[in-house]
Amino acid sequence: MRRTRSLHYQRRREVGFPVVALVGYTNAGKSTLFNRLTGADVFVADQLFATLDPTARKFRLPGGREAILVDTVGFIHDLPDELRQAFLATLEGIGEADLLLHVADGSSDAVESNVGSVNAILGELSFREKPIALLMNKRDRCLPGAPPQEGALWISAKSGEGIPELLTLIERELWFHRPQENVSTPPA
């Protein structure tokens, strides 16, 4: 599987599209967001390991440029060592990402703990140096006046609330951090 993933990453680099990876705790809504942004129909369920292998699709940004979006396996606390190594192997590909979208369930009572767990794993994998945008998902399920998370963008992958702002954020971040000569633009 590592060899197959490596070949996929190599092809993406050759095409020159920037890569955006969705990361986050399990059941935060990463696959729902993936479907909304790409028009895909990947499996979505409120269960552990509903996403077993990273999935990638091309999507278009407001300015017309295209990028690749990668949906990853959800993070969970306290995995046994034999499962932890397999889980970490599925995340190798996010090392190729130009931007990480850290999706958190803003309606969860454990949101702070879950965000901390994801940040710890990203640090362990040396991905904390990458540009990361924190998304508080499930805005539609939060009570009015939910406490803001500093620096986070509130969205609802299900209802579409905040998605235009998210797309603008992605476009701004990708082309701020990428040299102009490597930017792929769609054909005229």
JSON list of C-alpha atoms in Angstrom, two decimals, residues 58-157:
[
{"chain": "A", "resi": 58, "resn": "LYS", "atom": "CA", "xyz": [-9.76, 17.33, -7.67]},
{"chain": "A", "resi": 59, "resn": "PHE", "atom": "CA", "xyz": [-11.83, 20.39, -6.74]},
{"chain": "A", "resi": 60, "resn": "ARG", "atom": "CA", "xyz": [-12.17, 23.93, -8.06]},
{"chain": "A", "resi": 61, "resn": "LEU", "atom": "CA", "xyz": [-11.55, 27.09, -6.06]},
{"chain": "A", "resi": 62, "resn": "PRO", "atom": "CA", "xyz": [-13.42, 30.41, -6.45]},
{"chain": "A", "resi": 63, "resn": "GLY", "atom": "CA", "xyz": [-10.74, 31.94, -8.70]},
{"chain": "A", "resi": 64, "resn": "GLY", "atom": "CA", "xyz": [-10.93, 28.97, -11.11]},
{"chain": "A", "resi": 65, "resn": "ARG", "atom": "CA", "xyz": [-7.75, 27.22, -9.99]},
{"chain": "A", "resi": 66, "resn": "GLU", "atom": "CA", "xyz": [-7.86, 23.53, -9.11]},
{"chain": "A", "resi": 67, "resn": "ALA", "atom": "CA", "xyz": [-6.39, 21.60, -6.23]},
{"chain": "A", "resi": 68, "resn": "ILE", "atom": "CA", "xyz": [-6.44, 18.04, -4.90]},
{"chain": "A", "resi": 69, "resn": "LEU", "atom": "CA", "xyz": [-8.37, 17.34, -1.69]},
{"chain": "A", "resi": 70, "resn": "VAL", "atom": "CA", "xyz": [-7.40, 14.29, 0.39]},
{"chain": "A", "resi": 71, "resn": "ASP", "atom": "CA", "xyz": [-9.74, 12.74, 2.98]},
{"chain": "A", "resi": 72, "resn": "THR", "atom": "CA", "xyz": [-7.84, 10.87, 5.69]},
{"chain": "A", "resi": 73, "resn": "VAL", "atom": "CA", "xyz": [-8.62, 8.31, 8.39]},
{"chain": "A", "resi": 74, "resn": "GLY", "atom": "CA", "xyz": [-10.02, 9.86, 11.59]},
{"chain": "A", "resi": 75, "resn": "PHE", "atom": "CA", "xyz": [-7.82, 10.13, 14.65]},
{"chain": "A", "resi": 76, "resn": "ILE", "atom": "CA", "xyz": [-8.78, 8.39, 17.91]},
{"chain": "A", "resi": 77, "resn": "HIS", "atom": "CA", "xyz": [-7.31, 8.27, 21.43]},
{"chain": "A", "resi": 78, "resn": "ASP", "atom": "CA", "xyz": [-5.24, 5.40, 22.82]},
{"chain": "A", "resi": 79, "resn": "LEU", "atom": "CA", "xyz": [-4.88, 3.04, 19.89]},
{"chain": "A", "resi": 80, "resn": "PRO", "atom": "CA", "xyz": [-3.05, -0.23, 20.64]},
{"chain": "A", "resi": 81, "resn": "ASP", "atom": "CA", "xyz": [0.51, -0.15, 19.27]},
{"chain": "A", "resi": 82, "resn": "GLU", "atom": "CA", "xyz": [-0.17, -2.58, 16.39]},
{"chain": "A", "resi": 83, "resn": "LEU", "atom": "CA", "xyz": [-3.11, -0.45, 15.19]},
{"chain": "A", "resi": 84, "resn": "ARG", "atom": "CA", "xyz": [-1.29, 2.82, 15.85]},
{"chain": "A", "resi": 85, "resn": "GLN", "atom": "CA", "xyz": [1.48, 1.96, 13.37]},
{"chain": "A", "resi": 86, "resn": "ALA", "atom": "CA", "xyz": [-1.06, 1.08, 10.67]},
{"chain": "A", "resi": 87, "resn": "PHE", "atom": "CA", "xyz": [-2.96, 4.31, 11.38]},
{"chain": "A", "resi": 88, "resn": "LEU", "atom": "CA", "xyz": [0.21, 6.42, 11.19]},
{"chain": "A", "resi": 89, "resn": "ALA", "atom": "CA", "xyz": [1.11, 4.77, 7.86]},
{"chain": "A", "resi": 90, "resn": "THR", "atom": "CA", "xyz": [-2.19, 6.03, 6.37]},
{"chain": "A", "resi": 91, "resn": "LEU", "atom": "CA", "xyz": [-1.13, 9.57, 7.28]},
{"chain": "A", "resi": 92, "resn": "GLU", "atom": "CA", "xyz": [2.21, 9.52, 5.46]},
{"chain": "A", "resi": 93, "resn": "GLY", "atom": "CA", "xyz": [0.62, 11.16, 2.46]},
{"chain": "A", "resi": 94, "resn": "ILE", "atom": "CA", "xyz": [-0.30, 14.32, 4.31]},
{"chain": "A", "resi": 95, "resn": "GLY", "atom": "CA", "xyz": [3.41, 15.05, 4.32]},
{"chain": "A", "resi": 96, "resn": "GLU", "atom": "CA", "xyz": [2.88, 15.90, 0.63]},
{"chain": "A", "resi": 97, "resn": "ALA", "atom": "CA", "xyz": [0.07, 18.34, 1.40]},
{"chain": "A", "resi": 98, "resn": "ASP", "atom": "CA", "xyz": [0.51, 22.06, 0.90]},
{"chain": "A", "resi": 99, "resn": "LEU", "atom": "CA", "xyz": [-2.26, 22.84, 3.42]},
{"chain": "A", "resi": 100, "resn": "LEU", "atom": "CA", "xyz": [-3.86, 20.87, 6.24]},
{"chain": "A", "resi": 101, "resn": "LEU", "atom": "CA", "xyz": [-7.49, 21.49, 7.14]},
{"chain": "A", "resi": 102, "resn": "HIS", "atom": "CA", "xyz": [-7.92, 20.36, 10.74]},
{"chain": "A", "resi": 103, "resn": "VAL", "atom": "CA", "xyz": [-11.63, 19.53, 10.98]},
{"chain": "A", "resi": 104, "resn": "ALA", "atom": "CA", "xyz": [-13.05, 19.45, 14.52]},
{"chain": "A", "resi": 105, "resn": "ASP", "atom": "CA", "xyz": [-16.57, 18.70, 15.71]},
{"chain": "A", "resi": 106, "resn": "GLY", "atom": "CA", "xyz": [-17.50, 22.06, 17.21]},
{"chain": "A", "resi": 107, "resn": "SER", "atom": "CA", "xyz": [-20.63, 20.52, 18.77]},
{"chain": "A", "resi": 108, "resn": "SER", "atom": "CA", "xyz": [-18.69, 17.92, 20.77]},
{"chain": "A", "resi": 109, "resn": "ASP", "atom": "CA", "xyz": [-18.13, 18.29, 24.51]},
{"chain": "A", "resi": 110, "resn": "ALA", "atom": "CA", "xyz": [-14.65, 16.82, 23.93]},
{"chain": "A", "resi": 111, "resn": "VAL", "atom": "CA", "xyz": [-13.66, 19.26, 21.17]},
{"chain": "A", "resi": 112, "resn": "GLU", "atom": "CA", "xyz": [-10.67, 20.71, 23.06]},
{"chain": "A", "resi": 113, "resn": "SER", "atom": "CA", "xyz": [-9.32, 17.26, 23.93]},
{"chain": "A", "resi": 114, "resn": "ASN", "atom": "CA", "xyz": [-9.82, 16.02, 20.37]},
{"chain": "A", "resi": 115, "resn": "VAL", "atom": "CA", "xyz": [-8.09, 19.06, 18.88]},
{"chain": "A", "resi": 116, "resn": "GLY", "atom": "CA", "xyz": [-5.20, 18.50, 21.30]},
{"chain": "A", "resi": 117, "resn": "SER", "atom": "CA", "xyz": [-4.92, 14.82, 20.33]},
{"chain": "A", "resi": 118, "resn": "VAL", "atom": "CA", "xyz": [-4.79, 15.65, 16.63]},
{"chain": "A", "resi": 119, "resn": "ASN", "atom": "CA", "xyz": [-2.22, 18.40, 17.21]},
{"chain": "A", "resi": 120, "resn": "ALA", "atom": "CA", "xyz": [-0.05, 15.97, 19.22]},
{"chain": "A", "resi": 121, "resn": "ILE", "atom": "CA", "xyz": [-0.05, 13.41, 16.39]},
{"chain": "A", "resi": 122, "resn": "LEU", "atom": "CA", "xyz": [0.66, 16.09, 13.78]},
{"chain": "A", "resi": 123, "resn": "GLY", "atom": "CA", "xyz": [3.60, 17.19, 15.95]},
{"chain": "A", "resi": 124, "resn": "GLU", "atom": "CA", "xyz": [4.82, 13.61, 16.31]},
{"chain": "A", "resi": 125, "resn": "LEU", "atom": "CA", "xyz": [4.82, 13.29, 12.52]},
{"chain": "A", "resi": 126, "resn": "SER", "atom": "CA", "xyz": [6.57, 16.69, 12.12]},
{"chain": "A", "resi": 127, "resn": "PHE", "atom": "CA", "xyz": [3.59, 18.14, 10.22]},
{"chain": "A", "resi": 128, "resn": "ARG", "atom": "CA", "xyz": [3.06, 21.10, 12.58]},
{"chain": "A", "resi": 129, "resn": "GLU", "atom": "CA", "xyz": [5.36, 23.20, 10.35]},
{"chain": "A", "resi": 130, "resn": "LYS", "atom": "CA", "xyz": [2.82, 23.00, 7.51]},
{"chain": "A", "resi": 131, "resn": "PRO", "atom": "CA", "xyz": [0.12, 25.63, 7.12]},
{"chain": "A", "resi": 132, "resn": "ILE", "atom": "CA", "xyz": [-2.87, 24.40, 9.14]},
{"chain": "A", "resi": 133, "resn": "ALA", "atom": "CA", "xyz": [-6.37, 25.90, 9.24]},
{"chain": "A", "resi": 134, "resn": "LEU", "atom": "CA", "xyz": [-8.62, 24.89, 12.13]},
{"chain": "A", "resi": 135, "resn": "LEU", "atom": "CA", "xyz": [-12.24, 24.33, 11.09]},
{"chain": "A", "resi": 136, "resn": "MET", "atom": "CA", "xyz": [-14.98, 24.04, 13.69]},
{"chain": "A", "resi": 137, "resn": "ASN", "atom": "CA", "xyz": [-17.51, 21.88, 11.86]},
{"chain": "A", "resi": 138, "resn": "LYS", "atom": "CA", "xyz": [-21.15, 21.09, 12.69]},
{"chain": "A", "resi": 139, "resn": "ARG", "atom": "CA", "xyz": [-22.05, 24.74, 13.30]},
{"chain": "A", "resi": 140, "resn": "ASP", "atom": "CA", "xyz": [-25.65, 23.76, 12.51]},
{"chain": "A", "resi": 141, "resn": "ARG", "atom": "CA", "xyz": [-25.65, 21.54, 15.64]},
{"chain": "A", "resi": 142, "resn": "CYS", "atom": "CA", "xyz": [-24.23, 24.12, 18.04]},
{"chain": "A", "resi": 143, "resn": "LEU", "atom": "CA", "xyz": [-26.25, 26.23, 20.40]},
{"chain": "A", "resi": 144, "resn": "PRO", "atom": "CA", "xyz": [-26.36, 29.95, 19.58]},
{"chain": "A", "resi": 145, "resn": "GLY", "atom": "CA", "xyz": [-23.50, 31.73, 21.26]},
{"chain": "A", "resi": 146, "resn": "ALA", "atom": "CA", "xyz": [-21.19, 28.69, 21.23]},
{"chain": "A", "resi": 147, "resn": "PRO", "atom": "CA", "xyz": [-17.78, 29.82, 22.44]},
{"chain": "A", "resi": 148, "resn": "PRO", "atom": "CA", "xyz": [-15.51, 30.75, 19.56]},
{"chain": "A", "resi": 149, "resn": "GLN", "atom": "CA", "xyz": [-12.29, 28.82, 19.11]},
{"chain": "A", "resi": 150, "resn": "GLU", "atom": "CA", "xyz": [-9.53, 31.36, 18.58]},
{"chain": "A", "resi": 151, "resn": "GLY", "atom": "CA", "xyz": [-8.36, 31.39, 14.97]},
{"chain": "A", "resi": 152, "resn": "ALA", "atom": "CA", "xyz": [-10.93, 28.80, 13.84]},
{"chain": "A", "resi": 153, "resn": "LEU", "atom": "CA", "xyz": [-13.38, 29.10, 10.97]},
{"chain": "A", "resi": 154, "resn": "TRP", "atom": "CA", "xyz": [-16.87, 27.88, 11.88]},
{"chain": "A", "resi": 155, "resn": "ILE", "atom": "CA", "xyz": [-18.53, 25.84, 9.14]},
{"chain": "A", "resi": 156, "resn": "SER", "atom": "CA", "xyz": [-21.20, 23.23, 8.56]},
{"chain": "A", "resi": 157, "resn": "ALA", "atom": "CA", "xyz": [-20.22, 20.65, 5.96]}
]
